[in-house]
Short mmCIF file of C-alpha atoms in Angstrom, two decimals:
data_model
loop_
_atom_site.label_atom_id
_atom_site.label_comp_id
_atom_site.label_asym_id
_atom_site.label_seq_id
_atom_site.Cartn_x
_atom_site.Cartn_y
_atom_site.Cartn_z
CA MET H 1 -23.58 -4.93 -25.63
CA PRO H 2 -20.55 -2.90 -26.56
CA GLU H 3 -19.53 -2.65 -30.21
CA ARG H 4 -16.93 -5.20 -29.74
CA GLN H 5 -16.85 -8.47 -27.72
CA PRO H 6 -15.49 -7.81 -24.30
CA ARG H 7 -12.28 -9.71 -23.31
CA ALA H 8 -11.63 -11.46 -19.97
CA LEU H 9 -8.60 -13.12 -18.63
CA VAL H 10 -8.97 -15.69 -15.78
CA ALA H 11 -5.52 -16.03 -14.36
CA CYS H 12 -4.33 -19.28 -12.52
CA GLU H 13 -7.39 -21.23 -13.43
CA PHE H 14 -7.30 -24.84 -14.77
CA SER H 15 -10.86 -25.89 -13.89
CA GLY H 16 -12.45 -23.50 -16.48
CA ARG H 17 -15.35 -22.73 -14.27
CA VAL H 18 -15.12 -18.83 -14.31
CA ARG H 19 -13.91 -18.74 -17.88
CA ASP H 20 -16.87 -20.81 -18.91
CA ALA H 21 -19.30 -18.68 -16.83
CA LEU H 22 -17.82 -15.41 -18.27
CA THR H 23 -18.29 -16.92 -21.93
CA ARG H 24 -21.85 -17.67 -21.02
CA VAL H 25 -22.67 -13.92 -20.44
CA GLY H 26 -21.03 -12.81 -23.62
CA PHE H 27 -17.16 -12.47 -22.94
CA HIS H 28 -14.21 -13.86 -25.08
CA ALA H 29 -12.92 -15.42 -22.01
CA VAL H 30 -9.48 -17.06 -21.72
CA SER H 31 -8.04 -18.92 -18.74
CA CYS H 32 -4.37 -19.25 -18.08
CA ASP H 33 -2.37 -21.69 -15.76
CA LEU H 34 0.73 -23.68 -15.77
CA LEU H 35 -1.74 -26.71 -15.85
CA PRO H 36 -3.91 -27.85 -18.86
CA SER H 37 -7.52 -26.90 -18.68
CA GLU H 38 -9.74 -29.63 -17.21
CA THR H 39 -12.47 -28.55 -19.60
CA GLU H 40 -12.97 -27.64 -23.20
CA GLY H 41 -12.61 -23.87 -23.81
CA GLU H 42 -9.83 -21.35 -24.78
CA HIS H 43 -6.81 -21.83 -22.48
CA VAL H 44 -3.31 -20.78 -22.27
CA GLN H 45 -0.87 -23.24 -20.64
CA GLY H 46 1.99 -21.01 -19.42
CA ASP H 47 3.03 -17.95 -17.45
CA VAL H 48 0.02 -15.41 -17.10
CA CYS H 49 2.41 -12.48 -16.67
CA GLU H 50 3.23 -12.71 -20.35
CA LEU H 51 -0.60 -11.96 -21.10
CA LEU H 52 -1.32 -9.15 -18.78
CA ASP H 53 -0.72 -6.38 -21.24
CA LEU H 54 -2.79 -7.86 -24.13
CA GLY H 55 -5.73 -5.49 -23.98
CA TRP H 56 -8.00 -7.32 -21.60
CA ASP H 57 -11.19 -5.66 -20.14
CA LEU H 58 -11.52 -7.68 -17.19
CA LEU H 59 -9.05 -9.83 -14.95
CA ILE H 60 -10.25 -12.29 -12.34
CA ALA H 61 -7.17 -13.98 -10.68
CA HIS H 62 -6.88 -16.88 -8.48
CA PRO H 63 -3.16 -16.92 -7.41
CA PRO H 64 -2.10 -20.28 -5.86
CA TYR H 65 -2.35 -19.55 -2.12
CA VAL H 66 -0.27 -22.43 -0.71
CA ASP H 67 2.91 -20.15 -0.22
CA PHE H 68 0.96 -17.30 1.51
CA ALA H 69 -1.57 -19.24 3.37
CA THR H 70 -1.68 -18.54 7.11
CA SER H 71 -1.88 -22.10 8.14
CA GLY H 72 0.90 -24.29 9.19
CA GLY H 73 3.27 -22.54 11.48
CA ARG H 74 6.56 -24.48 10.72
CA GLN H 75 5.68 -24.42 7.05
CA LEU H 76 4.86 -20.73 7.15
CA ALA H 77 8.31 -19.99 8.60
CA ALA H 78 10.10 -22.10 5.99
CA LYS H 79 8.09 -20.38 3.19
CA VAL H 80 9.42 -16.99 4.62
CA ALA H 81 12.99 -18.18 5.17
CA ASP H 82 13.50 -19.48 1.68
CA GLY H 83 11.72 -16.85 -0.20
CA ARG H 84 8.68 -18.73 -1.46
CA GLN H 85 6.14 -16.35 0.44
CA GLY H 86 8.12 -13.31 -1.02
CA ARG H 87 7.97 -14.54 -4.46
CA ALA H 88 4.27 -15.44 -4.12
CA LEU H 89 3.53 -11.96 -2.95
CA ASP H 90 5.33 -10.45 -5.73
CA PHE H 91 3.22 -12.35 -8.01
CA VAL H 92 0.03 -11.04 -6.41
CA ARG H 93 1.38 -7.34 -6.69
CA THR H 94 1.86 -7.96 -10.37
CA LEU H 95 -1.62 -9.12 -10.87
CA LEU H 96 -2.99 -6.31 -8.88
CA ALA H 97 -0.94 -3.84 -10.97
CA ALA H 98 -1.95 -5.21 -14.39
CA PRO H 99 -2.94 -2.59 -16.92
CA ILE H 100 -6.55 -3.78 -16.96
CA ARG H 101 -9.40 -1.52 -16.04
CA PHE H 102 -11.63 -3.98 -14.00
CA LYS H 103 -9.69 -6.53 -11.85
CA ALA H 104 -10.41 -8.92 -9.15
CA LEU H 105 -8.04 -11.06 -7.10
CA GLU H 106 -9.58 -14.01 -5.02
CA SER H 107 -7.91 -15.95 -2.25
CA PRO H 108 -8.71 -17.68 0.94
CA LYS H 109 -7.43 -15.81 4.08
CA SER H 110 -3.88 -15.32 3.84
CA VAL H 111 -0.88 -12.90 4.56
CA ILE H 112 -1.81 -10.94 1.40
CA SER H 113 -4.16 -8.90 3.79
CA THR H 114 -1.15 -7.69 6.07
CA GLN H 115 1.65 -7.75 3.44
CA VAL H 116 -0.06 -6.25 0.40
CA ARG H 117 -3.40 -4.78 1.59
CA LYS H 118 -6.59 -5.54 3.12
CA PRO H 119 -9.37 -7.21 0.84
CA ASP H 120 -12.10 -5.03 -0.32
CA GLN H 121 -14.74 -7.85 0.54
CA ILE H 122 -14.85 -11.13 2.37
CA VAL H 123 -17.63 -13.60 1.17
CA ARG H 124 -18.22 -17.21 2.27
CA PRO H 125 -19.47 -20.12 0.31
CA TRP H 126 -22.74 -20.32 2.35
CA MET H 127 -23.76 -17.03 0.55
CA PHE H 128 -23.76 -18.87 -2.75
CA GLY H 129 -25.42 -22.16 -2.13
CA TYR H 130 -22.78 -24.13 -0.26
CA GLY H 131 -22.82 -24.76 3.42
CA GLU H 132 -19.24 -23.98 3.96
CA ARG H 133 -17.89 -21.22 6.41
CA SER H 134 -14.34 -20.57 5.03
CA GLU H 135 -13.41 -17.05 4.23
CA ILE H 136 -12.78 -16.09 0.54
CA HIS H 137 -11.21 -12.68 0.18
CA LEU H 138 -11.54 -10.38 -2.66
CA TRP H 139 -9.42 -7.46 -3.94
CA LEU H 140 -11.38 -5.39 -6.23
CA GLU H 141 -10.71 -2.53 -8.67
CA ASN H 142 -13.56 -0.84 -10.52
CA LEU H 143 -15.92 -3.63 -9.76
CA PRO H 144 -18.80 -3.79 -7.26
CA LYS H 145 -18.97 -6.20 -4.18
CA LEU H 146 -20.51 -9.47 -4.84
CA ARG H 147 -24.09 -9.92 -3.68
CA PRO H 148 -25.15 -13.27 -2.26
CA THR H 149 -27.11 -15.41 -4.68
CA ARG H 150 -28.49 -18.39 -2.41
CA ILE H 151 -28.02 -18.40 1.23
CA VAL H 152 -27.94 -21.69 2.97
CA TYR H 153 -27.45 -22.04 6.71
CA GLU H 154 -26.47 -25.75 7.03
CA ARG H 155 -24.47 -28.40 5.08
CA ASP H 156 -26.53 -30.49 2.62
CA PRO H 157 -25.42 -34.03 3.27
CA ALA H 158 -26.36 -34.75 -0.45
CA ALA H 159 -24.15 -31.88 -1.89
CA ARG H 160 -20.68 -32.24 -3.11
CA TYR H 161 -18.45 -29.57 -1.45
CA LEU H 162 -14.95 -28.50 -2.52
CA THR H 163 -13.74 -28.97 0.92
CA PRO H 164 -11.38 -32.16 0.29
CA GLY H 165 -9.97 -34.74 2.55
CA PRO H 166 -6.33 -35.64 2.61
CA GLY H 167 -4.51 -36.92 -0.46
CA PRO H 168 -2.49 -36.01 -3.41
CA GLU H 169 -5.29 -34.29 -5.24
CA ARG H 170 -6.29 -32.08 -2.10
CA TRP H 171 -4.41 -28.90 -3.40
CA LYS H 172 -6.34 -29.22 -6.78
CA ASN H 173 -9.60 -29.48 -5.16
CA LEU H 174 -8.92 -26.57 -2.98
CA CYS H 175 -7.97 -24.48 -6.08
CA ARG H 176 -11.35 -25.00 -7.93
CA THR H 177 -13.74 -22.13 -7.63
CA TYR H 178 -17.31 -23.17 -6.15
CA GLN H 179 -19.68 -23.14 -9.21
CA GLY H 180 -21.90 -20.76 -7.53
CA ILE H 181 -19.42 -18.17 -6.95
CA ALA H 182 -17.99 -18.50 -10.57
CA ASP H 183 -21.65 -17.86 -11.70
CA ALA H 184 -22.04 -14.81 -9.45
CA MET H 185 -18.74 -13.43 -10.69
CA ALA H 186 -19.92 -13.73 -14.34
CA ASP H 187 -23.49 -12.44 -13.67
CA GLN H 188 -22.44 -9.54 -11.50
CA TRP H 189 -19.01 -8.54 -12.62
CA GLY H 190 -19.22 -9.78 -16.02
CA CYS H 191 -22.62 -7.98 -16.84
CA TYR H 192 -21.34 -4.80 -14.98
CA VAL H 193 -18.32 -4.56 -17.02
CA ILE H 194 -20.30 -5.17 -20.18
CA ASP H 195 -22.71 -2.32 -19.14
CA GLN H 196 -19.80 0.02 -18.31
CA LEU H 197 -18.10 -0.71 -21.81
CA ALA H 198 -21.40 -0.13 -23.59
CA GLY H 199 -21.87 3.16 -21.82
CA ARG H 200 -18.55 4.25 -22.65
CA HIS H 201 -19.18 3.35 -26.37
CA ARG H 202 -22.28 5.35 -26.44
CA ALA H 203 -20.71 8.39 -24.79
CA SER H 204 -18.12 8.55 -27.60
CA GLU H 205 -20.51 8.33 -30.46
#
């Protein structure tokens, strides 16, 4: 472990799943969202842009994807016309430019790939224990690509997936990170950052 406890900011997360997974591996992890946290843990309810320059070691960001999703032709055109897509993409650029050494930004397939830059990695839930085939795009800075942890080839009828049916809570269900992916982020990225910080501390002695 480094001399001080490493600090992680989880942007745009109200579920607490990534925050709690990072806490488990040794981080002082804080989540931030406009919504309150669904679980106990350190959480800031507000604008994450106000926190980006507070000396974090790791940023994992999950920007709301509704305004830059590629689905819905008519809705997509309206979002471009009224500026919602542009504002959403500016927010993504702000997160990617944050003064934090280790960064990851996660989103489903979206116009980020064409309007900002292509993702560094594409993973799918079936690589982490969930029989879903949707794409999850990752933009990485100073972090390794995620390795699959539990490959499944078919849906388990007894499993509870995040893919929701229609209803007023659909958007919230779509925003919650799969627990298996949250654990992989903590076990792989979190431990990598801890090792890097510990090595830098040893080198300075």
